Amino acid sequence: MSINQILPFISTAVMLGFTIYVLERFFVRRSPHFLFWGLGLAMFGAGSFAEAYLALAWNPWVFFVWYLFGAALNAAWIGHGTLTLLVRKKWVHGVTAALVLGSLFAGYLMLDVMPRLDTAIFTTDKLISEQYGTKVLKDGETVPADARTTTTTYRGEEVTVVRGLLPLGSAVRLTTPFFNIYGLLTLVGGAIWSAYLFWRKRIMPNRVIGNVLIAAGALSIGFASTLTRLGYGQLLYAGELVAAILMFAGFRFAARPQPDEAAQPLPAAAD
């Protein structure tokens, strides 16, 4: 078993503990941001578990979980938790409704594409992040090692493609950038903004450090996900593990009680 096959198991364990930690706070405090964080983290953990499973065997519904929850939705839900905490405006409820509807629509698109998965190309010898999408082979581009190619008509032109599980032009793949960009902006932006506010007020240094760790974790998974879309999926699992550890450490660090805990005029990315 390679290191990239082991990393998702470790990420799953970290995210399980992280999810329980956050959801416990939701059941105690009933604050909606804890619920959104918990849902997003559960999606992250489900995606990591799906990666671990797909390193050993094929199952179409495990792939469904991996792509919908692991690749598409989790960042948006975690980031929405941060937005809900930091912005106490009525329009946030509209964003929540849009996120729910968008997630349901992405789920519908994923269900729609399931019968058309090219399962013949699946192999446990390659990471699922390196074989999930069909890609057009540009003129002069070298065919990756062990890749399977075919010729098809796409947008009125005959093109050579590297075969992937999802067919070329799958609508569900068009939704993932919107969810990931929203999640990255709200999570990273919210964490950096919170850290800046506490740093400027010279209060609660634990929350400054905690939010910096959260932002660093979110950036690491965002960077790894971008590389995956560019064809460098072998770095995704390391990025996920780094993100899980940094964000969990950040939340725990920010939640530490401080001597001046009674005076909290500003919100932070963790309570």
PDB file of C-alpha atoms in Angstrom:
ATOM      1  CA  MET A   1       0.000   0.000   0.000  1.00  0.00           C
ATOM      2  CA  SER A   2       1.439   3.391  -1.011  1.00  0.00           C
ATOM      3  CA  ILE A   3       1.521   6.507   1.172  1.00  0.00           C
ATOM      4  CA  ASN A   4      -1.207   8.088  -0.955  1.00  0.00           C
ATOM      5  CA  GLN A   5      -3.460   5.129  -0.172  1.00  0.00           C
ATOM      6  CA  ILE A   6      -2.818   5.491   3.558  1.00  0.00           C
ATOM      7  CA  LEU A   7      -3.281   9.261   3.849  1.00  0.00           C
ATOM      8  CA  PRO A   8      -7.093   9.229   3.297  1.00  0.00           C
ATOM      9  CA  PHE A   9      -7.519   6.838   6.235  1.00  0.00           C
ATOM     10  CA  ILE A  10      -5.626   9.264   8.474  1.00  0.00           C
ATOM     11  CA  SER A  11      -7.605  12.235   7.146  1.00  0.00           C
ATOM     12  CA  THR A  12     -10.861  10.375   7.827  1.00  0.00           C
ATOM     13  CA  ALA A  13      -9.881   9.744  11.449  1.00  0.00           C
ATOM     14  CA  VAL A  14      -8.888  13.387  11.969  1.00  0.00           C
ATOM     15  CA  MET A  15     -12.095  14.671  10.373  1.00  0.00           C
ATOM     16  CA  LEU A  16     -14.244  12.294  12.433  1.00  0.00           C
ATOM     17  CA  GLY A  17     -12.826  13.736  15.642  1.00  0.00           C
ATOM     18  CA  PHE A  18     -13.127  17.272  14.257  1.00  0.00           C
ATOM     19  CA  THR A  19     -16.764  16.776  13.227  1.00  0.00           C
ATOM     20  CA  ILE A  20     -17.746  15.355  16.625  1.00  0.00           C
ATOM     21  CA  TYR A  21     -15.954  18.240  18.352  1.00  0.00           C
ATOM     22  CA  VAL A  22     -17.905  20.844  16.355  1.00  0.00           C
ATOM     23  CA  LEU A  23     -21.312  19.137  16.444  1.00  0.00           C
ATOM     24  CA  GLU A  24     -21.081  18.723  20.218  1.00  0.00           C
ATOM     25  CA  ARG A  25     -20.886  22.514  20.414  1.00  0.00           C
ATOM     26  CA  PHE A  26     -23.906  22.854  18.168  1.00  0.00           C
ATOM     27  CA  PHE A  27     -26.033  20.613  20.390  1.00  0.00           C
ATOM     28  CA  VAL A  28     -24.933  22.574  23.455  1.00  0.00           C
ATOM     29  CA  ARG A  29     -25.170  26.131  22.070  1.00  0.00           C
ATOM     30  CA  ARG A  30     -27.627  25.682  19.160  1.00  0.00           C
ATOM     31  CA  SER A  31     -25.684  28.230  17.110  1.00  0.00           C
ATOM     32  CA  PRO A  32     -26.268  27.666  13.352  1.00  0.00           C
ATOM     33  CA  HIS A  33     -22.631  28.290  12.399  1.00  0.00           C
ATOM     34  CA  PHE A  34     -21.639  25.165  14.332  1.00  0.00           C
ATOM     35  CA  LEU A  35     -24.223  23.176  12.370  1.00  0.00           C
ATOM     36  CA  PHE A  36     -22.926  24.411   9.004  1.00  0.00           C
ATOM     37  CA  TRP A  37     -19.336  23.755  10.058  1.00  0.00           C
ATOM     38  CA  GLY A  38     -20.297  20.286  11.278  1.00  0.00           C
ATOM     39  CA  LEU A  39     -22.101  19.403   8.045  1.00  0.00           C
ATOM     40  CA  GLY A  40     -19.195  20.629   5.942  1.00  0.00           C
ATOM     41  CA  LEU A  41     -16.660  18.741   8.030  1.00  0.00           C
ATOM     42  CA  ALA A  42     -18.779  15.580   7.834  1.00  0.00           C
ATOM     43  CA  MET A  43     -18.767  15.940   4.040  1.00  0.00           C
ATOM     44  CA  PHE A  44     -14.974  16.368   4.133  1.00  0.00           C
ATOM     45  CA  GLY A  45     -14.634  13.208   6.215  1.00  0.00           C
ATOM     46  CA  ALA A  46     -17.004  11.267   3.950  1.00  0.00           C
ATOM     47  CA  GLY A  47     -14.916  12.286   0.950  1.00  0.00           C
ATOM     48  CA  SER A  48     -11.722  11.143   2.679  1.00  0.00           C
ATOM     49  CA  PHE A  49     -13.278   7.790   3.556  1.00  0.00           C
ATOM     50  CA  ALA A  50     -14.449   7.383  -0.045  1.00  0.00           C
ATOM     51  CA  GLU A  51     -10.888   8.010  -1.234  1.00  0.00           C
ATOM     52  CA  ALA A  52      -9.617   5.342   1.132  1.00  0.00           C
ATOM     53  CA  TYR A  53     -12.249   2.861  -0.088  1.00  0.00           C
ATOM     54  CA  LEU A  54     -11.629   3.574  -3.777  1.00  0.00           C
ATOM     55  CA  ALA A  55      -7.935   2.890  -3.266  1.00  0.00           C
ATOM     56  CA  LEU A  56      -8.961  -0.718  -2.569  1.00  0.00           C
ATOM     57  CA  ALA A  57     -12.052  -1.416  -4.682  1.00  0.00           C
ATOM     58  CA  TRP A  58     -14.657   0.114  -6.982  1.00  0.00           C
ATOM     59  CA  ASN A  59     -18.150   1.093  -5.912  1.00  0.00           C
ATOM     60  CA  PRO A  60     -20.192   3.622  -7.923  1.00  0.00           C
ATOM     61  CA  TRP A  61     -21.975   5.050  -4.881  1.00  0.00           C
ATOM     62  CA  VAL A  62     -18.746   5.507  -3.004  1.00  0.00           C
ATOM     63  CA  PHE A  63     -17.541   7.458  -6.037  1.00  0.00           C
ATOM     64  CA  PHE A  64     -20.799   9.464  -5.842  1.00  0.00           C
ATOM     65  CA  VAL A  65     -19.946  10.379  -2.232  1.00  0.00           C
ATOM     66  CA  TRP A  66     -16.342  11.177  -3.110  1.00  0.00           C
ATOM     67  CA  TYR A  67     -17.159  13.591  -5.908  1.00  0.00           C
ATOM     68  CA  LEU A  68     -20.304  15.267  -4.554  1.00  0.00           C
ATOM     69  CA  PHE A  69     -19.264  15.686  -0.916  1.00  0.00           C
ATOM     70  CA  GLY A  70     -15.477  15.481  -1.136  1.00  0.00           C
ATOM     71  CA  ALA A  71     -14.777  17.390  -4.339  1.00  0.00           C
ATOM     72  CA  ALA A  72     -17.772  19.702  -4.698  1.00  0.00           C
ATOM     73  CA  LEU A  73     -19.689  20.685  -1.563  1.00  0.00           C
ATOM     74  CA  ASN A  74     -17.672  20.501   1.652  1.00  0.00           C
ATOM     75  CA  ALA A  75     -15.679  23.737   1.334  1.00  0.00           C
ATOM     76  CA  ALA A  76     -18.823  25.773   0.657  1.00  0.00           C
ATOM     77  CA  TRP A  77     -20.615  24.459   3.750  1.00  0.00           C
ATOM     78  CA  ILE A  78     -17.615  24.998   6.029  1.00  0.00           C
ATOM     79  CA  GLY A  79     -17.126  28.499   4.648  1.00  0.00           C
ATOM     80  CA  HIS A  80     -20.833  29.253   5.037  1.00  0.00           C
ATOM     81  CA  GLY A  81     -20.501  28.462   8.731  1.00  0.00           C
ATOM     82  CA  THR A  82     -17.883  31.190   9.013  1.00  0.00           C
ATOM     83  CA  LEU A  83     -20.058  33.650   7.078  1.00  0.00           C
ATOM     84  CA  THR A  84     -23.017  32.885   9.359  1.00  0.00           C
ATOM     85  CA  LEU A  85     -20.881  33.611  12.422  1.00  0.00           C
ATOM     86  CA  LEU A  86     -19.321  36.835  11.182  1.00  0.00           C
ATOM     87  CA  VAL A  87     -22.259  38.411   9.337  1.00  0.00           C
ATOM     88  CA  ARG A  88     -25.465  38.845  11.324  1.00  0.00           C
ATOM     89  CA  LYS A  89     -27.588  40.153   8.436  1.00  0.00           C
ATOM     90  CA  LYS A  90     -30.890  38.886   7.071  1.00  0.00           C
ATOM     91  CA  TRP A  91     -29.447  38.431   3.573  1.00  0.00           C
ATOM     92  CA  VAL A  92     -27.330  35.565   4.907  1.00  0.00           C
ATOM     93  CA  HIS A  93     -30.549  33.529   5.144  1.00  0.00           C
ATOM     94  CA  GLY A  94     -30.932  33.989   1.393  1.00  0.00           C
ATOM     95  CA  VAL A  95     -27.384  32.734   0.878  1.00  0.00           C
ATOM     96  CA  THR A  96     -28.211  29.712   3.030  1.00  0.00           C
ATOM     97  CA  ALA A  97     -31.260  28.954   0.870  1.00  0.00           C
ATOM     98  CA  ALA A  98     -29.168  29.345  -2.293  1.00  0.00           C
ATOM     99  CA  LEU A  99     -26.506  26.995  -0.908  1.00  0.00           C
ATOM    100  CA  VAL A 100     -29.114  24.358  -0.035  1.00  0.00           C
ATOM    101  CA  LEU A 101     -30.757  24.593  -3.466  1.00  0.00           C
ATOM    102  CA  GLY A 102     -27.380  24.608  -5.227  1.00  0.00           C
ATOM    103  CA  SER A 103     -26.287  21.527  -3.300  1.00  0.00           C
ATOM    104  CA  LEU A 104     -29.508  19.706  -4.169  1.00  0.00           C
ATOM    105  CA  PHE A 105     -29.041  20.653  -7.822  1.00  0.00           C
ATOM    106  CA  ALA A 106     -25.449  19.369  -7.786  1.00  0.00           C
ATOM    107  CA  GLY A 107     -26.745  16.139  -6.259  1.00  0.00           C
ATOM    108  CA  TYR A 108     -29.302  15.842  -9.052  1.00  0.00           C
ATOM    109  CA  LEU A 109     -26.604  16.397 -11.696  1.00  0.00           C
ATOM    110  CA  MET A 110     -24.443  13.750 -10.046  1.00  0.00           C
ATOM    111  CA  LEU A 111     -27.295  11.257 -10.023  1.00  0.00           C
ATOM    112  CA  ASP A 112     -27.954  12.061 -13.682  1.00  0.00           C
ATOM    113  CA  VAL A 113     -24.396  11.270 -14.725  1.00  0.00           C
ATOM    114  CA  MET A 114     -24.052   8.039 -12.720  1.00  0.00           C
ATOM    115  CA  PRO A 115     -25.372   5.694 -15.470  1.00  0.00           C
ATOM    116  CA  ARG A 116     -22.790   7.141 -17.890  1.00  0.00           C
ATOM    117  CA  LEU A 117     -19.664   6.596 -15.793  1.00  0.00           C
ATOM    118  CA  ASP A 118     -16.823   4.995 -17.764  1.00  0.00           C
ATOM    119  CA  THR A 119     -16.153   2.340 -15.131  1.00  0.00           C
ATOM    120  CA  ALA A 120     -14.001   0.265 -17.491  1.00  0.00           C
ATOM    121  CA  ILE A 121     -11.067   2.612 -16.930  1.00  0.00           C
ATOM    122  CA  PHE A 122     -11.102   2.358 -13.125  1.00  0.00           C
ATOM    123  CA  THR A 123      -8.052   0.849 -11.483  1.00  0.00           C
ATOM    124  CA  THR A 124      -6.808   0.689  -7.911  1.00  0.00           C
ATOM    125  CA  ASP A 125      -3.295   1.232  -9.268  1.00  0.00           C
ATOM    126  CA  LYS A 126      -4.064   4.953  -9.681  1.00  0.00           C
ATOM    127  CA  LEU A 127      -5.514   7.497  -7.273  1.00  0.00           C
ATOM    128  CA  ILE A 128      -9.166   8.317  -7.852  1.00  0.00           C
ATOM    129  CA  SER A 129      -8.166  11.989  -8.117  1.00  0.00           C
ATOM    130  CA  GLU A 130      -6.104  11.087 -11.196  1.00  0.00           C
ATOM    131  CA  GLN A 131      -8.816   9.175 -13.054  1.00  0.00           C
ATOM    132  CA  TYR A 132     -12.148  10.820 -12.266  1.00  0.00           C
ATOM    133  CA  GLY A 133     -12.468  13.213 -15.201  1.00  0.00           C
ATOM    134  CA  THR A 134     -12.236  12.882 -18.981  1.00  0.00           C
ATOM    135  CA  LYS A 135      -9.826  15.423 -20.427  1.00  0.00           C
ATOM    136  CA  VAL A 136      -9.305  16.756 -23.943  1.00  0.00           C
ATOM    137  CA  LEU A 137      -5.785  16.073 -25.171  1.00  0.00           C
ATOM    138  CA  LYS A 138      -4.445  19.262 -26.735  1.00  0.00           C
ATOM    139  CA  ASP A 139      -2.214  19.326 -29.810  1.00  0.00           C
ATOM    140  CA  GLY A 140       1.340  18.437 -28.869  1.00  0.00           C
ATOM    141  CA  GLU A 141       0.371  17.344 -25.351  1.00  0.00           C
ATOM    142  CA  THR A 142       1.949  14.105 -24.157  1.00  0.00           C
ATOM    143  CA  VAL A 143      -0.370  11.292 -23.159  1.00  0.00           C
ATOM    144  CA  PRO A 144       0.102  10.483 -19.436  1.00  0.00           C
ATOM    145  CA  ALA A 145       1.593   7.105 -18.614  1.00  0.00           C
ATOM    146  CA  ASP A 146      -0.969   4.271 -18.492  1.00  0.00           C
ATOM    147  CA  ALA A 147      -3.731   6.604 -19.720  1.00  0.00           C
ATOM    148  CA  ARG A 148      -6.398   5.349 -22.103  1.00  0.00           C
ATOM    149  CA  THR A 149      -7.362   7.583 -25.000  1.00  0.00           C
ATOM    150  CA  THR A 150     -10.214   7.642 -27.457  1.00  0.00           C
ATOM    151  CA  THR A 151     -11.566   9.899 -30.183  1.00  0.00           C
ATOM    152  CA  THR A 152     -14.963  11.548 -29.796  1.00  0.00           C
ATOM    153  CA  THR A 153     -16.978  14.504 -31.039  1.00  0.00           C
ATOM    154  CA  TYR A 154     -17.137  17.381 -28.567  1.00  0.00           C
ATOM    155  CA  ARG A 155     -18.769  20.735 -29.316  1.00  0.00           C
ATOM    156  CA  GLY A 156     -18.882  19.925 -33.015  1.00  0.00           C
ATOM    157  CA  GLU A 157     -15.214  18.951 -33.257  1.00  0.00           C
ATOM    158  CA  GLU A 158     -13.469  15.602 -33.289  1.00  0.00           C
ATOM    159  CA  VAL A 159     -11.058  15.494 -30.351  1.00  0.00           C
ATOM    160  CA  THR A 160      -8.783  12.987 -28.671  1.00  0.00           C
ATOM    161  CA  VAL A 161      -9.483  12.575 -24.984  1.00  0.00           C
ATOM    162  CA  VAL A 162      -7.877  10.878 -22.021  1.00  0.00           C
ATOM    163  CA  ARG A 163     -10.696   8.745 -20.649  1.00  0.00           C
ATOM    164  CA  GLY A 164     -11.956   9.346 -17.141  1.00  0.00           C
ATOM    165  CA  LEU A 165     -14.858   8.110 -15.048  1.00  0.00           C
ATOM    166  CA  LEU A 166     -16.959  11.226 -15.619  1.00  0.00           C
ATOM    167  CA  PRO A 167     -17.813  11.780 -19.292  1.00  0.00           C
ATOM    168  CA  LEU A 168     -16.516  14.827 -21.129  1.00  0.00           C
ATOM    169  CA  GLY A 169     -18.560  17.944 -20.456  1.00  0.00           C
ATOM    170  CA  SER A 170     -20.331  16.582 -17.382  1.00  0.00           C
ATOM    171  CA  ALA A 171     -22.522  19.371 -16.010  1.00  0.00           C
ATOM    172  CA  VAL A 172     -21.752  18.462 -12.409  1.00  0.00           C
ATOM    173  CA  ARG A 173     -18.087  19.339 -12.961  1.00  0.00           C
ATOM    174  CA  LEU A 174     -19.117  22.874 -13.912  1.00  0.00           C
ATOM    175  CA  THR A 175     -20.634  23.411 -10.464  1.00  0.00           C
ATOM    176  CA  THR A 176     -17.556  22.567  -8.410  1.00  0.00           C
ATOM    177  CA  PRO A 177     -15.639  25.830  -9.006  1.00  0.00           C
ATOM    178  CA  PHE A 178     -18.578  27.886  -7.687  1.00  0.00           C
ATOM    179  CA  PHE A 179     -18.812  25.896  -4.465  1.00  0.00           C
ATOM    180  CA  ASN A 180     -15.050  25.793  -3.945  1.00  0.00           C
ATOM    181  CA  ILE A 181     -14.494  29.489  -4.666  1.00  0.00           C
ATOM    182  CA  TYR A 182     -17.324  30.464  -2.313  1.00  0.00           C
ATOM    183  CA  GLY A 183     -15.940  28.184   0.400  1.00  0.00           C
ATOM    184  CA  LEU A 184     -12.388  29.424  -0.023  1.00  0.00           C
ATOM    185  CA  LEU A 185     -13.368  33.104   0.078  1.00  0.00           C
ATOM    186  CA  THR A 186     -15.638  32.802   3.102  1.00  0.00           C
ATOM    187  CA  LEU A 187     -13.447  30.455   5.146  1.00  0.00           C
ATOM    188  CA  VAL A 188     -10.071  32.009   4.401  1.00  0.00           C
ATOM    189  CA  GLY A 189     -11.388  35.564   4.238  1.00  0.00           C
ATOM    190  CA  GLY A 190     -13.401  35.152   7.438  1.00  0.00           C
ATOM    191  CA  ALA A 191     -10.503  33.600   9.333  1.00  0.00           C
ATOM    192  CA  ILE A 192      -8.043  36.293   8.237  1.00  0.00           C
ATOM    193  CA  TRP A 193     -10.549  39.064   9.015  1.00  0.00           C
ATOM    194  CA  SER A 194     -11.216  37.668  12.495  1.00  0.00           C
ATOM    195  CA  ALA A 195      -7.495  37.300  13.174  1.00  0.00           C
ATOM    196  CA  TYR A 196      -6.930  40.897  12.078  1.00  0.00           C
ATOM    197  CA  LEU A 197      -9.706  42.247  14.315  1.00  0.00           C
ATOM    198  CA  PHE A 198      -8.415  40.503  17.413  1.00  0.00           C
ATOM    199  CA  TRP A 199      -4.825  41.432  16.594  1.00  0.00           C
ATOM    200  CA  ARG A 200      -5.787  45.094  16.125  1.00  0.00           C
ATOM    201  CA  LYS A 201      -7.588  45.132  19.493  1.00  0.00           C
ATOM    202  CA  ARG A 202      -4.650  43.332  21.111  1.00  0.00           C
ATOM    203  CA  ILE A 203      -6.993  40.809  22.730  1.00  0.00           C
ATOM    204  CA  MET A 204      -7.325  37.020  22.710  1.00  0.00           C
ATOM    205  CA  PRO A 205      -4.048  36.032  21.017  1.00  0.00           C
ATOM    206  CA  ASN A 206      -5.303  32.430  20.971  1.00  0.00           C
ATOM    207  CA  ARG A 207      -7.967  33.450  18.450  1.00  0.00           C
ATOM    208  CA  VAL A 208      -5.459  35.289  16.301  1.00  0.00           C
ATOM    209  CA  ILE A 209      -3.252  32.196  16.076  1.00  0.00           C
ATOM    210  CA  GLY A 210      -6.242  29.868  15.722  1.00  0.00           C
ATOM    211  CA  ASN A 211      -7.707  31.809  12.812  1.00  0.00           C
ATOM    212  CA  VAL A 212      -4.332  31.971  11.070  1.00  0.00           C
ATOM    213  CA  LEU A 213      -4.100  28.163  11.314  1.00  0.00           C
ATOM    214  CA  ILE A 214      -7.636  27.799   9.930  1.00  0.00           C
ATOM    215  CA  ALA A 215      -6.807  30.077   7.004  1.00  0.00           C
ATOM    216  CA  ALA A 216      -3.581  28.164   6.301  1.00  0.00           C
ATOM    217  CA  GLY A 217      -5.460  24.855   6.322  1.00  0.00           C
ATOM    218  CA  ALA A 218      -8.114  26.136   3.934  1.00  0.00           C
ATOM    219  CA  LEU A 219      -5.466  27.517   1.590  1.00  0.00           C
ATOM    220  CA  SER A 220      -3.614  24.196   1.550  1.00  0.00           C
ATOM    221  CA  ILE A 221      -6.653  22.215   0.414  1.00  0.00           C
ATOM    222  CA  GLY A 222      -7.590  24.955  -2.056  1.00  0.00           C
ATOM    223  CA  PHE A 223      -4.118  24.807  -3.583  1.00  0.00           C
ATOM    224  CA  ALA A 224      -4.165  20.993  -3.745  1.00  0.00           C
ATOM    225  CA  SER A 225      -7.641  21.004  -5.338  1.00  0.00           C
ATOM    226  CA  THR A 226      -6.498  23.481  -7.987  1.00  0.00           C
ATOM    227  CA  LEU A 227      -3.533  21.278  -8.838  1.00  0.00           C
ATOM    228  CA  THR A 228      -5.905  18.302  -9.105  1.00  0.00           C
ATOM    229  CA  ARG A 229      -8.013  20.107 -11.703  1.00  0.00           C
ATOM    230  CA  LEU A 230      -4.787  20.849 -13.603  1.00  0.00           C
ATOM    231  CA  GLY A 231      -3.883  17.161 -13.662  1.00  0.00           C
ATOM    232  CA  TYR A 232      -1.691  16.821 -10.551  1.00  0.00           C
ATOM    233  CA  GLY A 233      -4.052  14.777  -8.409  1.00  0.00           C
ATOM    234  CA  GLN A 234      -1.270  12.936  -6.582  1.00  0.00           C
ATOM    235  CA  LEU A 235      -0.898  15.937  -4.234  1.00  0.00           C
ATOM    236  CA  LEU A 236      -4.557  16.092  -3.210  1.00  0.00           C
ATOM    237  CA  TYR A 237      -4.459  13.609  -0.341  1.00  0.00           C
ATOM    238  CA  ALA A 238      -1.435  15.213   1.305  1.00  0.00           C
ATOM    239  CA  GLY A 239      -3.141  18.599   0.997  1.00  0.00           C
ATOM    240  CA  GLU A 240      -6.311  17.211   2.576  1.00  0.00           C
ATOM    241  CA  LEU A 241      -4.438  15.797   5.553  1.00  0.00           C
ATOM    242  CA  VAL A 242      -2.508  19.031   6.097  1.00  0.00           C
ATOM    243  CA  ALA A 243      -5.781  20.989   5.853  1.00  0.00           C
ATOM    244  CA  ALA A 244      -7.552  18.699   8.325  1.00  0.00           C
ATOM    245  CA  ILE A 245      -4.752  18.939  10.891  1.00  0.00           C
ATOM    246  CA  LEU A 246      -4.278  22.711  10.582  1.00  0.00           C
ATOM    247  CA  MET A 247      -7.993  23.545  10.737  1.00  0.00           C
ATOM    248  CA  PHE A 248      -8.643  21.196  13.668  1.00  0.00           C
ATOM    249  CA  ALA A 249      -5.664  22.655  15.519  1.00  0.00           C
ATOM    250  CA  GLY A 250      -6.901  26.158  14.698  1.00  0.00           C
ATOM    251  CA  PHE A 251     -10.411  25.504  16.021  1.00  0.00           C
ATOM    252  CA  ARG A 252      -9.069  23.913  19.192  1.00  0.00           C
ATOM    253  CA  PHE A 253      -6.570  26.713  19.732  1.00  0.00           C
ATOM    254  CA  ALA A 254      -9.180  29.421  19.169  1.00  0.00           C
ATOM    255  CA  ALA A 255     -11.554  27.721  21.616  1.00  0.00           C
ATOM    256  CA  ARG A 256      -9.083  27.795  24.505  1.00  0.00           C
ATOM    257  CA  PRO A 257     -10.387  29.850  27.433  1.00  0.00           C
ATOM    258  CA  GLN A 258      -8.375  32.989  28.162  1.00  0.00           C
ATOM    259  CA  PRO A 259      -8.180  35.169  31.262  1.00  0.00           C
ATOM    260  CA  ASP A 260     -10.015  37.964  29.446  1.00  0.00           C
ATOM    261  CA  GLU A 261     -12.660  35.617  28.003  1.00  0.00           C
ATOM    262  CA  ALA A 262     -15.406  37.692  29.587  1.00  0.00           C
ATOM    263  CA  ALA A 263     -14.729  40.619  27.266  1.00  0.00           C
ATOM    264  CA  GLN A 264     -15.539  39.443  23.734  1.00  0.00           C
ATOM    265  CA  PRO A 265     -16.701  42.393  21.658  1.00  0.00           C
ATOM    266  CA  LEU A 266     -15.820  40.732  18.336  1.00  0.00           C
ATOM    267  CA  PRO A 267     -16.732  37.428  16.637  1.00  0.00           C
ATOM    268  CA  ALA A 268     -14.143  34.819  15.690  1.00  0.00           C
ATOM    269  CA  ALA A 269     -14.094  31.757  13.460  1.00  0.00           C
ATOM    270  CA  ALA A 270     -14.466  29.379  16.401  1.00  0.00           C
ATOM    271  CA  ASP A 271     -16.069  29.474  19.832  1.00  0.00           C
TER     272      ASP A 271
END
